Amino acid sequence: MFIKLAAPTTLLAALLAPAGAAEPMPEAIAAPGESVVLSVHAEGAQVYECKAGTDGKLTWAFREPIATLLSEGKTIGRHYAGPNWEHADGSAVVGKAVANAPGATAADIAWLKLEVASRRGNGVLTPVTTVQRINTHGGKLDGACQKAGEFKSAPYSADYVFLKKG
């Protein structure tokens, strides 16, 4: 009987994994007990500003994301500073990062778990309580910069999973 249960358990684990996940969900950003409302792909840039660091040296500091949210190759929304996610139906959420896990390579921005801090409008994002940023590719910008106030962007892609409790 235990052998018969092994296959359904494995199948259940596979069904609960995020679509297109490059690797298992890191424990730090997992959202046990929450269900997927929407999963989208994002293409865009992480924008950085040249600023003096705590040591007084100029360095690139993260400023904001700018990305298009895609589903089945079609634009369905946008992602920008806040961080905000807006769906084409008028619903939107603002998140606050609560946990992170490293990206797959040194050039990839971190995977994140964000709690929804506020929401606007009514639509698909209305019930969302948690947002996960996973499967990141690119987006990091390191090293010194030459002139305070300069901006530079680093292309990135990621998958965003919008979850609700219960």
Coordinates of C-alpha atoms in Angstrom, one line a residue:
M1 CA 0.0 0.0 0.0
F2 CA 2.8 2.4 0.8
I3 CA 4.3 1.9 -2.7
K4 CA 1.0 2.8 -4.3
L5 CA 1.0 6.1 -2.4
A6 CA 4.5 7.1 -3.6
A7 CA 3.4 7.8 -7.2
P8 CA 0.4 10.0 -6.3
T9 CA 2.6 11.9 -3.8
T10 CA 5.3 12.5 -6.5
L11 CA 2.6 13.5 -9.0
L12 CA 1.1 15.9 -6.5
A13 CA 4.5 17.5 -5.8
A14 CA 5.0 17.9 -9.6
L15 CA 1.6 19.6 -10.0
L16 CA 2.3 22.0 -7.1
A17 CA 5.7 23.1 -8.5
P18 CA 5.5 26.4 -10.4
A19 CA 5.1 26.1 -14.2
G20 CA 8.5 26.3 -16.0
A21 CA 10.5 26.2 -12.7
A22 CA 14.2 25.9 -13.5
E23 CA 14.8 24.4 -10.1
P24 CA 12.8 23.5 -6.9
M25 CA 11.2 26.3 -5.0
P26 CA 13.7 27.5 -2.4
E27 CA 12.4 27.1 1.2
A28 CA 13.0 30.8 2.0
I29 CA 10.5 32.0 -0.6
A30 CA 8.0 29.1 -0.4
A31 CA 4.3 29.9 0.3
P32 CA 2.8 26.8 1.9
G33 CA -1.0 26.7 2.0
E34 CA -1.3 29.4 -0.7
S35 CA -2.8 28.7 -4.1
V36 CA -1.8 30.1 -7.5
V37 CA -4.1 32.9 -8.8
L38 CA -2.0 33.8 -11.8
S39 CA 1.5 33.0 -13.2
V40 CA 3.1 35.3 -15.8
H41 CA 6.4 35.8 -17.5
A42 CA 8.1 39.3 -17.4
E43 CA 10.6 40.8 -19.8
G44 CA 12.2 44.2 -19.0
A45 CA 15.0 45.9 -17.2
Q46 CA 16.3 46.6 -13.7
V47 CA 17.2 50.3 -13.6
Y48 CA 20.2 51.4 -11.5
E49 CA 21.5 54.9 -10.4
C50 CA 25.1 55.8 -9.8
K51 CA 25.3 56.9 -6.1
A52 CA 27.9 57.1 -3.3
G53 CA 27.9 54.0 -1.2
T54 CA 28.5 53.8 2.6
D55 CA 32.2 53.8 1.9
G56 CA 31.9 57.0 -0.2
K57 CA 32.8 55.3 -3.4
L58 CA 30.4 55.6 -6.4
T59 CA 28.5 52.4 -7.1
W60 CA 25.4 51.3 -9.0
A61 CA 22.3 51.3 -6.6
F62 CA 19.0 49.6 -7.6
R63 CA 16.3 52.2 -8.4
E64 CA 13.4 50.4 -10.1
P65 CA 12.1 47.6 -12.3
I66 CA 10.4 48.3 -15.6
A67 CA 8.8 45.2 -17.2
T68 CA 6.0 43.9 -19.4
L69 CA 3.9 41.1 -18.0
L70 CA 3.2 38.3 -20.6
S71 CA 0.8 35.4 -20.7
E72 CA 0.9 33.0 -23.7
G73 CA 3.0 35.6 -25.6
K74 CA 0.5 38.4 -25.1
T75 CA 0.9 41.6 -23.0
I76 CA -1.4 41.4 -20.0
G77 CA 0.1 44.0 -17.7
R78 CA 3.2 45.9 -16.4
H79 CA 5.6 45.9 -13.4
Y80 CA 7.3 49.0 -12.1
A81 CA 8.6 50.9 -9.1
G82 CA 6.8 50.3 -5.8
P83 CA 7.0 47.4 -6.6
N84 CA 3.7 47.5 -8.5
W85 CA 2.1 44.9 -10.7
E86 CA -0.8 46.1 -12.8
H87 CA -3.1 43.8 -14.8
A88 CA -4.9 44.9 -18.0
D89 CA -8.2 44.4 -16.2
G90 CA -7.4 47.3 -13.9
S91 CA -6.5 45.4 -10.8
A92 CA -3.1 46.0 -9.2
V93 CA -1.0 45.1 -6.2
V94 CA 2.0 46.7 -4.4
G95 CA 4.4 44.3 -2.7
K96 CA 6.9 44.4 0.1
A97 CA 9.9 42.0 0.0
V98 CA 10.0 39.6 2.9
A99 CA 12.4 36.9 1.8
N100 CA 14.9 36.1 -1.0
A101 CA 17.0 33.3 -2.5
P102 CA 19.9 33.6 -4.9
G103 CA 19.4 33.5 -8.6
A104 CA 20.9 30.6 -10.6
T105 CA 24.0 32.5 -11.6
A106 CA 26.0 35.5 -10.3
A107 CA 24.4 37.6 -13.1
D108 CA 20.8 36.8 -12.1
I109 CA 18.8 38.9 -9.6
A110 CA 17.5 37.1 -6.5
W111 CA 14.3 35.2 -6.4
L112 CA 11.9 37.0 -4.1
K113 CA 8.8 36.5 -1.9
L114 CA 6.8 39.6 -1.4
E115 CA 3.7 40.2 0.7
V116 CA 1.0 42.4 -0.8
A117 CA 1.0 45.7 1.1
S118 CA -1.9 47.3 -0.8
R119 CA -4.2 46.8 -3.8
R120 CA -6.2 48.8 -6.3
G121 CA -9.1 48.1 -8.6
N122 CA -11.1 44.9 -9.0
G123 CA -10.0 41.9 -11.1
V124 CA -7.7 38.9 -11.2
L125 CA -5.1 40.5 -8.8
T126 CA -7.7 41.5 -6.1
P127 CA -7.4 38.3 -3.9
V128 CA -3.6 38.1 -4.2
T129 CA -1.7 38.1 -0.8
T130 CA 1.8 37.0 -2.0
V131 CA 3.9 37.4 -5.1
Q132 CA 6.9 35.3 -5.9
R133 CA 9.6 36.3 -8.4
I134 CA 11.3 33.1 -9.7
N135 CA 13.3 31.8 -12.6
T136 CA 15.2 35.1 -12.9
H137 CA 17.7 35.6 -15.7
G138 CA 20.0 38.7 -15.8
G139 CA 19.2 42.0 -14.2
K140 CA 22.3 42.5 -12.0
L141 CA 24.6 45.5 -12.5
D142 CA 27.8 45.5 -10.5
G143 CA 30.9 47.6 -10.3
A144 CA 31.9 51.2 -10.0
C145 CA 30.3 54.0 -11.9
Q146 CA 31.8 57.3 -13.0
K147 CA 29.3 60.1 -12.4
A148 CA 26.7 60.4 -9.6
G149 CA 23.2 60.7 -11.0
E150 CA 23.9 58.5 -14.1
F151 CA 21.4 55.8 -14.9
K152 CA 21.9 52.4 -16.4
S153 CA 19.7 49.4 -17.0
A154 CA 20.3 45.7 -17.0
P155 CA 17.9 43.5 -19.1
Y156 CA 16.2 40.8 -17.1
S157 CA 13.4 38.2 -17.3
A158 CA 11.5 36.4 -14.5
D159 CA 8.4 34.6 -13.8
Y160 CA 5.9 36.2 -11.3
V161 CA 3.6 33.9 -9.4
F162 CA 0.6 35.6 -7.7
L163 CA -0.8 33.6 -4.8
K164 CA -3.7 33.8 -2.3
K165 CA -4.1 32.3 1.1
G166 CA -6.5 29.3 1.4

